[in-house]
Amino acid sequence: MSGSDLYALTEMLDSNGEMDSQVASATRGDIDNNGWNGGGACNAVQIFAKRHDDVQASVKAGETSARLASYSLDNYSRVQQALEKLGAIHDALQGEDKVQSAASDSMKQALDLSRFERWSQAMTRAESSGEKVPLSKETAESVSRVLQRAGADLPPPPDGQDKGAWVKQALQAYRSWQTQHPGSKLDIDLQTAEQEDKTVFKTKNQPKPTPETAGAPLPPPSSTPAQRAQAALTQQAEAQYGMGMSTLQLIKSTDIGSLSMEQVKQYSTLLQASGVLSQDNADSLLPLTQRGMVDSLSYYKRDLSWLHSMLKLGLTPQYATAAGMVDLSDVNARISNDQQGQRVLERLQRLHETLQSDERVPATASGSLRQASDQAAFDNWARVEQKGARNAQNAGLEYRNQNDVDGIFRVLQRLGVELTPLDGDSTTGQRLQQAWQDYQQWRGSQYGGQAATSLPVKRTIDTFA
């Protein structure tokens, strides 16, 4: 969604009482202040997630006090949660035949119509009360566009404050339209039947998924003695380390010292989602990952050495800003976080080294970090689809970005799921909806064939001191 469309959507939801006003205002304020109010597509969830992590990184680095940053952190979290819920509702509606899709350029129309309806209701109340209704430039332009789309012969609103004559003309044009179209309602443009029908949501005589094909575990296939022996070894390793095999394989194949900062961030996110890292442990790595520092295993050691040398000299450590060098707000907080971040990295690396000699944990091919990210994206998508939410409270976000979408299709490809070809202009939601139907048919044809899911983690990295 573009920044301009998100701006319009939050204004409409706010005016209808369907979004917290503070959240809506914070969203529009960020769009205005940071210049992403154009028509280009952007990922608002990721934008606000980065805003949150940047502030948290400054707290962990001792640059900003936790007390001063608490408002911003809470604000960014609430905006992110609201946007994730909007995305989840959008995903859930893709398979809802009773809701017709709006035309691709209809967000501006919807905002105009929302402003128009508030204006017409206020004018109706004013006629009986005699009160004067204030009219902003934005509302006047929206009223003009709505009536012109409806076919009314109405000039553009005049410049300046005095719009009394034009308001009367606009109101008369609307009343005339109502008389000419009794029982009709002004609305936005919707997609045509040809645009909606891409054979995506048509099930092609597919059977309704049973509990077995809808995601419940399938009966295990008959196994050989060798397979049973390997399964026993897998259970022993999982019990010893308190982690599922896929998590152990990820740690075994990931040498932190060889990762880029983007990969360290990706690794941290995966381990936090699986329960290996607590939220606080994951946050301790933000000064490293958000600032794109190099040499991850030595970064905190170097920083601690610098901090202690400054303190020995009786100097307050400083950091660079656009306005120049500034004293750290909380030196002790930075020292504490440096120590925690170093412990997290060292414990992960020690576990990685320990697993190199554990033959119960099979080695994986190169690219295991990407495969783990793909699997996490697939598992989340499958959970949301299996739940089949039909209300806003239960709706879940199917994917967070294009990388998730690509990962879902890579997992389906590795499984051997035959995907139905779609039109080239099919949306991501349509492609995923059809992929889910294809996946259900594939599962129904397999005996025990499903994408591997990780066992819940019972031990965190803190236990590997």
Short mmCIF file of C-alpha atoms in Angstrom, two decimals:
data_model
loop_
_atom_site.label_atom_id
_atom_site.label_comp_id
_atom_site.label_asym_id
_atom_site.label_seq_id
_atom_site.Cartn_x
_atom_site.Cartn_y
_atom_site.Cartn_z
CA MET A 1 0.00 0.00 0.00
CA SER A 2 1.22 3.51 -0.75
CA GLY A 3 1.73 6.09 1.96
CA SER A 4 -1.04 8.26 0.51
CA ASP A 5 -3.50 5.34 0.56
CA LEU A 6 -2.57 4.46 4.15
CA TYR A 7 -3.04 8.11 5.13
CA ALA A 8 -6.54 8.06 3.61
CA LEU A 9 -7.41 4.71 5.21
CA THR A 10 -6.40 5.76 8.72
CA GLU A 11 -8.38 9.00 8.40
CA MET A 12 -11.50 7.05 7.37
CA LEU A 13 -11.13 4.44 10.10
CA ASP A 14 -10.52 7.16 12.67
CA SER A 15 -13.58 9.18 11.63
CA ASN A 16 -15.72 6.03 11.74
CA GLY A 17 -14.50 5.12 15.22
CA GLU A 18 -12.84 1.95 13.87
CA MET A 19 -9.26 2.90 14.80
CA ASP A 20 -7.81 4.46 17.92
CA SER A 21 -7.45 8.18 17.22
CA GLN A 22 -3.95 8.34 18.71
CA VAL A 23 -2.79 5.43 16.55
CA ALA A 24 -4.33 6.98 13.44
CA SER A 25 -2.80 10.36 14.20
CA ALA A 26 0.65 8.83 14.85
CA THR A 27 0.47 6.97 11.54
CA ARG A 28 -0.47 10.06 9.52
CA GLY A 29 2.08 12.15 11.40
CA ASP A 30 4.88 9.74 10.51
CA ILE A 31 3.80 9.74 6.86
CA ASP A 32 3.83 13.55 6.77
CA ASN A 33 7.04 14.05 8.76
CA ASN A 34 9.11 11.41 7.00
CA GLY A 35 7.99 12.06 3.44
CA TRP A 36 6.45 8.75 2.40
CA ASN A 37 3.08 10.19 1.39
CA GLY A 38 3.56 9.48 -2.31
CA GLY A 39 1.95 6.86 -4.49
CA GLY A 40 4.72 4.27 -4.37
CA ALA A 41 4.10 0.99 -2.57
CA CYS A 42 5.71 0.61 0.86
CA ASN A 43 5.56 -1.86 3.73
CA ALA A 44 4.13 0.15 6.64
CA VAL A 45 4.44 -2.76 9.11
CA GLN A 46 8.18 -2.98 8.47
CA ILE A 47 8.58 0.81 8.57
CA PHE A 48 7.12 1.06 12.07
CA ALA A 49 8.92 -2.10 13.22
CA LYS A 50 12.20 -0.43 12.23
CA ARG A 51 11.18 2.81 13.97
CA HIS A 52 10.56 0.80 17.16
CA ASP A 53 13.82 -1.14 16.93
CA ASP A 54 15.83 2.04 16.24
CA VAL A 55 14.49 3.64 19.42
CA GLN A 56 15.04 0.43 21.41
CA ALA A 57 18.60 0.26 20.09
CA SER A 58 19.26 3.81 21.32
CA VAL A 59 17.96 2.81 24.78
CA LYS A 60 20.11 -0.32 24.89
CA ALA A 61 23.12 1.71 23.75
CA GLY A 62 22.61 4.15 26.63
CA GLU A 63 21.90 7.06 24.31
CA THR A 64 18.29 7.57 25.44
CA SER A 65 16.80 6.83 28.83
CA ALA A 66 14.16 4.11 28.98
CA ARG A 67 11.77 6.54 30.66
CA LEU A 68 12.00 9.14 27.88
CA ALA A 69 11.76 6.51 25.15
CA SER A 70 8.78 4.66 26.65
CA TYR A 71 6.19 6.88 24.93
CA SER A 72 7.74 6.43 21.48
CA LEU A 73 8.19 2.69 21.97
CA ASP A 74 4.60 2.26 23.08
CA ASN A 75 3.36 4.41 20.21
CA TYR A 76 5.29 2.50 17.57
CA SER A 77 4.18 -0.83 19.05
CA ARG A 78 0.52 0.18 18.99
CA VAL A 79 0.76 1.43 15.41
CA GLN A 80 2.53 -1.76 14.33
CA GLN A 81 -0.10 -3.95 16.02
CA ALA A 82 -2.92 -1.97 14.40
CA LEU A 83 -1.33 -2.26 10.96
CA GLU A 84 -0.74 -5.99 11.44
CA LYS A 85 -4.42 -6.40 12.33
CA LEU A 86 -5.44 -4.44 9.23
CA GLY A 87 -3.19 -6.68 7.15
CA ALA A 88 -4.69 -9.76 8.77
CA ILE A 89 -8.24 -8.62 8.02
CA HIS A 90 -7.19 -7.90 4.43
CA ASP A 91 -5.76 -11.42 4.11
CA ALA A 92 -8.90 -12.99 5.59
CA LEU A 93 -11.15 -11.08 3.18
CA GLN A 94 -9.36 -12.44 0.10
CA GLY A 95 -11.42 -15.62 0.32
CA GLU A 96 -14.69 -13.89 1.24
CA ASP A 97 -17.00 -14.00 -1.79
CA LYS A 98 -19.60 -11.74 -0.13
CA VAL A 99 -17.20 -8.79 -0.09
CA GLN A 100 -16.47 -7.32 -3.50
CA SER A 101 -13.05 -5.78 -4.07
CA ALA A 102 -12.68 -2.07 -4.70
CA ALA A 103 -11.01 -0.82 -7.86
CA SER A 104 -7.27 -0.35 -7.57
CA ASP A 105 -7.50 3.46 -7.51
CA SER A 106 -10.53 3.76 -5.24
CA MET A 107 -8.87 4.73 -1.91
CA LYS A 108 -9.05 8.42 -2.80
CA GLN A 109 -12.70 7.97 -3.73
CA ALA A 110 -13.39 6.27 -0.41
CA LEU A 111 -11.77 9.15 1.53
CA ASP A 112 -13.75 11.70 -0.51
CA LEU A 113 -16.95 9.79 0.18
CA SER A 114 -16.20 9.56 3.92
CA ARG A 115 -15.67 13.32 4.11
CA PHE A 116 -18.76 13.91 1.98
CA GLU A 117 -20.97 11.81 4.25
CA ARG A 118 -19.74 13.65 7.37
CA TRP A 119 -20.37 16.98 5.63
CA SER A 120 -23.89 16.07 4.43
CA GLN A 121 -24.86 14.78 7.89
CA ALA A 122 -23.54 17.96 9.50
CA MET A 123 -25.47 20.08 6.98
CA THR A 124 -28.68 18.18 7.73
CA ARG A 125 -28.25 18.81 11.46
CA ALA A 126 -27.39 22.46 10.83
CA GLU A 127 -30.60 23.06 8.90
CA SER A 128 -32.65 22.32 12.00
CA SER A 129 -30.32 23.94 14.54
CA GLY A 130 -29.32 26.96 12.50
CA GLU A 131 -25.65 26.44 13.30
CA LYS A 132 -22.96 27.23 10.75
CA VAL A 133 -20.94 24.23 9.57
CA PRO A 134 -17.20 24.92 9.11
CA LEU A 135 -15.84 23.71 5.78
CA SER A 136 -12.13 22.96 5.30
CA LYS A 137 -10.44 23.14 1.94
CA GLU A 138 -9.92 19.34 1.91
CA THR A 139 -13.59 18.63 2.66
CA ALA A 140 -14.78 21.12 0.03
CA GLU A 141 -12.59 19.48 -2.61
CA SER A 142 -13.87 16.02 -1.59
CA VAL A 143 -17.51 17.18 -1.78
CA SER A 144 -16.84 18.61 -5.23
CA ARG A 145 -15.23 15.41 -6.52
CA VAL A 146 -17.99 13.16 -5.16
CA LEU A 147 -20.77 15.21 -6.74
CA GLN A 148 -18.92 15.56 -10.03
CA ARG A 149 -18.46 11.76 -10.15
CA ALA A 150 -22.21 11.46 -9.56
CA GLY A 151 -22.83 13.65 -12.63
CA ALA A 152 -23.74 16.91 -10.87
CA ASP A 153 -23.01 20.17 -12.67
CA LEU A 154 -21.03 21.83 -9.92
CA PRO A 155 -18.11 24.25 -10.25
CA PRO A 156 -14.96 23.73 -8.19
CA PRO A 157 -15.04 25.26 -4.70
CA PRO A 158 -13.85 28.89 -4.63
CA ASP A 159 -10.65 29.97 -2.93
CA GLY A 160 -10.91 31.95 0.28
CA GLN A 161 -13.04 31.64 3.37
CA ASP A 162 -16.47 32.58 1.99
CA LYS A 163 -17.93 29.45 0.45
CA GLY A 164 -21.56 30.04 1.50
CA ALA A 165 -23.01 30.28 -1.98
CA TRP A 166 -21.04 27.29 -3.20
CA VAL A 167 -22.15 25.20 -0.20
CA LYS A 168 -25.81 25.92 -0.98
CA GLN A 169 -25.21 24.98 -4.60
CA ALA A 170 -23.49 21.74 -3.59
CA LEU A 171 -26.26 20.82 -1.17
CA GLN A 172 -28.88 21.50 -3.83
CA ALA A 173 -26.96 19.35 -6.33
CA TYR A 174 -26.92 16.47 -3.83
CA ARG A 175 -30.65 16.81 -3.10
CA SER A 176 -31.36 16.81 -6.83
CA TRP A 177 -29.29 13.64 -7.25
CA GLN A 178 -31.25 11.97 -4.43
CA THR A 179 -34.52 12.88 -6.09
CA GLN A 180 -33.37 11.53 -9.44
CA HIS A 181 -32.01 8.32 -7.89
CA PRO A 182 -34.45 7.29 -5.13
CA GLY A 183 -33.07 4.54 -2.93
CA SER A 184 -29.59 4.80 -4.48
CA LYS A 185 -26.39 5.46 -2.58
CA LEU A 186 -23.17 7.15 -3.61
CA ASP A 187 -20.35 4.62 -3.64
CA ILE A 188 -16.80 3.96 -4.79
CA ASP A 189 -15.80 2.07 -7.94
CA LEU A 190 -15.61 -1.71 -7.56
CA GLN A 191 -13.75 -4.30 -9.56
CA THR A 192 -15.64 -5.83 -12.46
CA ALA A 193 -16.58 -9.50 -12.44
CA GLU A 194 -13.86 -10.12 -15.05
CA GLN A 195 -11.24 -8.56 -12.76
CA GLU A 196 -12.31 -10.63 -9.76
CA ASP A 197 -12.78 -13.97 -11.52
CA LYS A 198 -9.30 -15.31 -12.20
CA THR A 199 -10.30 -18.89 -11.36
CA VAL A 200 -8.46 -18.28 -8.11
CA PHE A 201 -11.19 -18.73 -5.56
CA LYS A 202 -13.10 -21.30 -7.62
CA THR A 203 -12.37 -24.70 -6.17
CA LYS A 204 -12.61 -26.69 -9.43
CA ASN A 205 -14.71 -29.40 -7.77
CA GLN A 206 -12.17 -29.82 -5.02
CA PRO A 207 -13.45 -31.75 -1.99
CA LYS A 208 -14.02 -29.79 1.19
CA PRO A 209 -10.88 -30.22 3.36
CA THR A 210 -11.26 -32.80 6.09
CA PRO A 211 -9.50 -32.38 9.45
CA GLU A 212 -6.71 -34.57 8.04
CA THR A 213 -6.19 -32.47 4.91
CA ALA A 214 -6.75 -29.15 6.68
CA GLY A 215 -3.56 -29.34 8.63
CA ALA A 216 -3.99 -31.96 11.35
CA PRO A 217 -1.12 -34.47 11.60
CA LEU A 218 -1.48 -37.37 9.20
CA PRO A 219 -0.89 -40.98 10.22
CA PRO A 220 2.84 -41.81 10.14
CA PRO A 221 3.95 -44.05 7.29
CA SER A 222 5.36 -47.44 8.04
CA SER A 223 9.03 -47.06 8.94
CA THR A 224 12.11 -49.20 8.54
CA PRO A 225 14.34 -50.21 11.49
CA ALA A 226 16.91 -47.62 10.37
CA GLN A 227 14.28 -44.89 10.36
CA ARG A 228 13.09 -45.90 13.81
CA ALA A 229 16.66 -45.82 15.09
CA GLN A 230 17.18 -42.33 13.65
CA ALA A 231 13.91 -41.18 15.21
CA ALA A 232 15.12 -42.41 18.60
CA LEU A 233 18.39 -40.48 18.19
CA THR A 234 16.44 -37.38 17.22
CA GLN A 235 14.30 -37.66 20.34
CA GLN A 236 17.41 -38.07 22.51
CA ALA A 237 19.01 -34.93 21.05
CA GLU A 238 15.82 -32.90 21.38
CA ALA A 239 15.41 -34.00 24.99
CA GLN A 240 19.04 -33.19 25.83
CA TYR A 241 19.06 -29.70 24.34
CA GLY A 242 15.40 -28.86 24.91
CA MET A 243 14.93 -27.79 21.29
CA GLY A 244 13.33 -29.24 18.20
CA MET A 245 15.57 -30.78 15.54
CA SER A 246 15.01 -28.01 13.01
CA THR A 247 16.17 -25.42 15.57
CA LEU A 248 19.23 -27.51 16.45
CA GLN A 249 20.09 -27.88 12.78
CA LEU A 250 19.81 -24.12 12.32
CA ILE A 251 22.19 -23.43 15.20
CA LYS A 252 24.60 -26.17 14.06
CA SER A 253 24.81 -24.71 10.56
CA THR A 254 25.08 -21.04 11.62
CA ASP A 255 28.48 -19.59 12.47
CA ILE A 256 27.76 -16.11 13.85
CA GLY A 257 31.26 -14.91 13.05
CA SER A 258 30.65 -15.38 9.33
CA LEU A 259 27.26 -13.64 9.17
CA SER A 260 26.51 -10.20 7.81
CA MET A 261 24.62 -7.84 10.11
CA GLU A 262 21.43 -8.43 8.13
CA GLN A 263 21.89 -12.17 8.65
CA VAL A 264 22.54 -11.69 12.39
CA LYS A 265 19.25 -9.80 12.56
CA GLN A 266 17.51 -12.58 10.64
CA TYR A 267 19.07 -15.23 12.90
CA SER A 268 18.07 -13.35 16.05
CA THR A 269 14.50 -12.98 14.80
CA LEU A 270 14.21 -16.70 14.06
CA LEU A 271 15.62 -17.70 17.45
CA GLN A 272 13.33 -15.27 19.25
CA ALA A 273 10.29 -16.60 17.38
CA SER A 274 11.27 -20.19 18.30
CA GLY A 275 11.82 -19.31 21.97
CA VAL A 276 15.59 -19.78 22.08
CA LEU A 277 16.08 -16.06 22.70
CA SER A 278 13.94 -14.06 25.10
CA GLN A 279 12.67 -10.65 24.02
CA ASP A 280 15.27 -8.98 26.23
CA ASN A 281 18.12 -11.09 24.84
CA ALA A 282 17.02 -10.31 21.28
CA ASP A 283 16.79 -6.60 22.12
CA SER A 284 20.33 -6.67 23.52
CA LEU A 285 21.58 -7.31 19.97
CA LEU A 286 19.82 -4.27 18.48
CA PRO A 287 22.76 -1.83 18.89
CA LEU A 288 24.75 -4.32 16.80
CA THR A 289 22.17 -5.10 14.12
CA GLN A 290 20.36 -1.75 13.75
CA ARG A 291 23.60 0.19 13.24
CA GLY A 292 25.09 -2.29 10.78
CA MET A 293 28.25 -2.84 12.82
CA VAL A 294 30.91 -5.30 11.67
CA ASP A 295 32.60 -8.26 13.37
CA SER A 296 29.67 -9.29 15.52
CA LEU A 297 31.62 -11.50 17.95
CA SER A 298 34.03 -8.68 18.86
CA TYR A 299 31.79 -5.63 18.66
CA TYR A 300 30.63 -5.61 22.29
CA LYS A 301 34.11 -6.47 23.59
CA ARG A 302 35.59 -3.49 21.76
CA ASP A 303 32.82 -1.22 22.98
CA LEU A 304 33.27 -2.34 26.60
CA SER A 305 36.99 -1.72 26.36
CA TRP A 306 36.39 1.79 25.04
CA LEU A 307 33.79 2.57 27.73
CA HIS A 308 36.08 1.45 30.56
CA SER A 309 39.03 3.41 29.17
CA MET A 310 36.91 6.59 28.99
CA LEU A 311 35.70 6.12 32.56
CA LYS A 312 39.26 5.56 33.83
CA LEU A 313 40.19 8.92 32.31
CA GLY A 314 37.26 10.55 34.09
CA LEU A 315 35.50 11.32 30.79
CA THR A 316 31.86 10.78 29.89
CA PRO A 317 31.55 8.57 26.78
CA GLN A 318 29.88 10.32 23.86
CA TYR A 319 28.15 9.33 20.63
CA ALA A 320 27.74 11.09 17.31
CA THR A 321 24.52 12.86 16.27
CA ALA A 322 23.64 15.15 13.38
CA ALA A 323 24.19 18.10 15.73
CA GLY A 324 27.58 16.86 16.94
CA MET A 325 28.91 14.74 19.81
CA VAL A 326 26.57 14.18 22.77
CA ASP A 327 27.14 12.56 26.19
CA LEU A 328 25.62 9.13 26.75
CA SER A 329 22.44 9.36 28.78
CA ASP A 330 23.08 6.15 30.76
CA VAL A 331 26.61 4.73 30.67
CA ASN A 332 25.78 1.90 33.06
CA ALA A 333 22.88 0.79 30.87
CA ARG A 334 25.20 0.58 27.89
CA ILE A 335 27.79 -1.42 29.82
CA SER A 336 25.11 -3.80 31.07
CA ASN A 337 23.69 -4.30 27.57
CA ASP A 338 27.15 -4.81 26.07
CA GLN A 339 27.79 -7.56 28.61
CA GLN A 340 24.42 -9.18 27.94
CA GLY A 341 24.79 -9.01 24.15
CA GLN A 342 28.26 -10.56 24.37
CA ARG A 343 26.95 -13.39 26.55
CA VAL A 344 24.15 -14.12 24.07
CA LEU A 345 26.52 -14.27 21.11
CA GLU A 346 29.11 -16.40 22.92
CA ARG A 347 26.52 -18.90 24.16
CA LEU A 348 25.04 -19.27 20.69
CA GLN A 349 28.52 -19.77 19.25
CA ARG A 350 29.46 -22.33 21.92
CA LEU A 351 26.29 -24.30 21.24
CA HIS A 352 27.07 -24.09 17.51
CA GLU A 353 30.54 -25.52 18.16
CA THR A 354 29.22 -28.23 20.49
CA LEU A 355 26.76 -29.42 17.86
CA GLN A 356 29.52 -29.88 15.27
CA SER A 357 30.51 -33.16 16.92
CA ASP A 358 26.95 -34.33 17.69
CA GLU A 359 26.08 -36.79 14.93
CA ARG A 360 22.50 -37.04 16.14
CA VAL A 361 21.94 -33.58 14.61
CA PRO A 362 22.32 -33.96 10.83
CA ALA A 363 24.27 -31.28 9.01
CA THR A 364 22.30 -29.18 6.57
CA ALA A 365 23.20 -27.88 3.15
CA SER A 366 24.34 -24.31 2.62
CA GLY A 367 21.60 -21.70 2.81
CA SER A 368 20.11 -23.13 6.00
CA LEU A 369 19.36 -19.65 7.36
CA ARG A 370 17.20 -18.88 4.35
CA GLN A 371 15.55 -22.29 4.54
CA ALA A 372 14.75 -21.72 8.22
CA SER A 373 13.24 -18.32 7.37
CA ASP A 374 11.24 -19.93 4.58
CA GLN A 375 9.96 -22.62 6.95
CA ALA A 376 9.00 -20.03 9.58
CA ALA A 377 7.07 -18.04 6.98
CA PHE A 378 5.38 -21.22 5.73
CA ASP A 379 4.44 -22.38 9.24
CA ASN A 380 2.89 -18.99 10.05
CA TRP A 381 0.95 -18.97 6.77
CA ALA A 382 -0.31 -22.51 7.36
CA ARG A 383 -1.42 -21.66 10.92
CA VAL A 384 -3.38 -18.63 9.74
CA GLU A 385 -5.02 -20.53 6.89
CA GLN A 386 -5.88 -23.50 9.10
CA LYS A 387 -7.56 -21.22 11.60
CA GLY A 388 -9.76 -19.80 8.83
CA ALA A 389 -10.68 -16.71 10.86
CA ARG A 390 -13.94 -15.08 9.95
CA ASN A 391 -13.81 -12.09 12.30
CA ALA A 392 -11.39 -9.27 13.04
CA GLN A 393 -10.41 -10.60 16.47
CA ASN A 394 -9.19 -13.96 15.18
CA ALA A 395 -7.66 -12.82 11.88
CA GLY A 396 -3.90 -13.32 11.58
CA LEU A 397 -1.30 -11.79 9.28
CA GLU A 398 -0.38 -14.36 6.62
CA TYR A 399 2.92 -12.78 5.65
CA ARG A 400 4.96 -9.68 6.48
CA ASN A 401 6.84 -8.98 3.27
CA GLN A 402 7.72 -10.31 -0.18
CA ASN A 403 10.53 -12.43 1.29
CA ASP A 404 7.90 -14.34 3.31
CA VAL A 405 5.81 -14.89 0.17
CA ASP A 406 8.81 -16.14 -1.80
CA GLY A 407 9.74 -18.40 1.13
CA ILE A 408 6.25 -19.93 1.27
CA PHE A 409 6.44 -20.84 -2.41
CA ARG A 410 9.97 -22.23 -2.04
CA VAL A 411 8.74 -24.59 0.71
CA LEU A 412 5.79 -25.68 -1.46
CA GLN A 413 8.21 -26.29 -4.31
CA ARG A 414 10.53 -28.38 -2.10
CA LEU A 415 7.55 -30.44 -0.96
CA GLY A 416 6.60 -31.12 -4.58
CA VAL A 417 3.20 -29.40 -4.46
CA GLU A 418 1.85 -28.88 -7.97
CA LEU A 419 0.65 -25.27 -8.14
CA THR A 420 -2.19 -24.15 -10.39
CA PRO A 421 -0.98 -21.55 -12.95
CA LEU A 422 -2.68 -18.16 -12.55
CA ASP A 423 -3.01 -15.05 -14.68
CA GLY A 424 0.07 -12.84 -14.70
CA ASP A 425 -1.74 -9.96 -12.97
CA SER A 426 -3.05 -12.05 -10.09
CA THR A 427 -2.49 -10.48 -6.67
CA THR A 428 -0.33 -11.97 -3.93
CA GLY A 429 -3.47 -12.80 -1.95
CA GLN A 430 -4.97 -14.64 -4.92
CA ARG A 431 -1.77 -16.62 -5.50
CA LEU A 432 -1.60 -17.66 -1.83
CA GLN A 433 -5.29 -18.57 -1.72
CA GLN A 434 -4.89 -20.87 -4.70
CA ALA A 435 -1.63 -22.25 -3.29
CA TRP A 436 -3.47 -23.20 -0.10
CA GLN A 437 -6.05 -25.15 -2.10
CA ASP A 438 -3.28 -26.89 -4.03
CA TYR A 439 -1.48 -27.68 -0.77
CA GLN A 440 -4.63 -29.22 0.71
CA GLN A 441 -5.01 -31.49 -2.29
CA TRP A 442 -1.35 -32.47 -2.04
CA ARG A 443 -1.69 -33.29 1.66
CA GLY A 444 -4.75 -35.38 0.92
CA SER A 445 -2.74 -37.41 -1.58
CA GLN A 446 0.20 -37.98 0.81
CA TYR A 447 0.49 -40.49 3.61
CA GLY A 448 2.25 -38.56 6.30
CA GLY A 449 3.50 -35.92 3.87
CA GLN A 450 3.58 -32.45 5.39
CA ALA A 451 6.08 -29.68 5.90
CA ALA A 452 8.15 -30.25 9.01
CA THR A 453 7.23 -28.17 12.03
CA SER A 454 9.47 -27.48 14.97
CA LEU A 455 8.87 -28.80 18.46
CA PRO A 456 8.37 -26.07 21.06
CA VAL A 457 11.60 -24.94 22.69
CA LYS A 458 11.85 -25.91 26.38
CA ARG A 459 15.25 -24.28 27.08
CA THR A 460 16.52 -20.82 26.21
CA ILE A 461 20.09 -19.88 25.37
CA ASP A 462 20.53 -18.67 28.97
CA THR A 463 20.69 -22.30 30.11
CA PHE A 464 23.84 -22.89 28.04
CA ALA A 465 26.15 -20.77 30.17
#
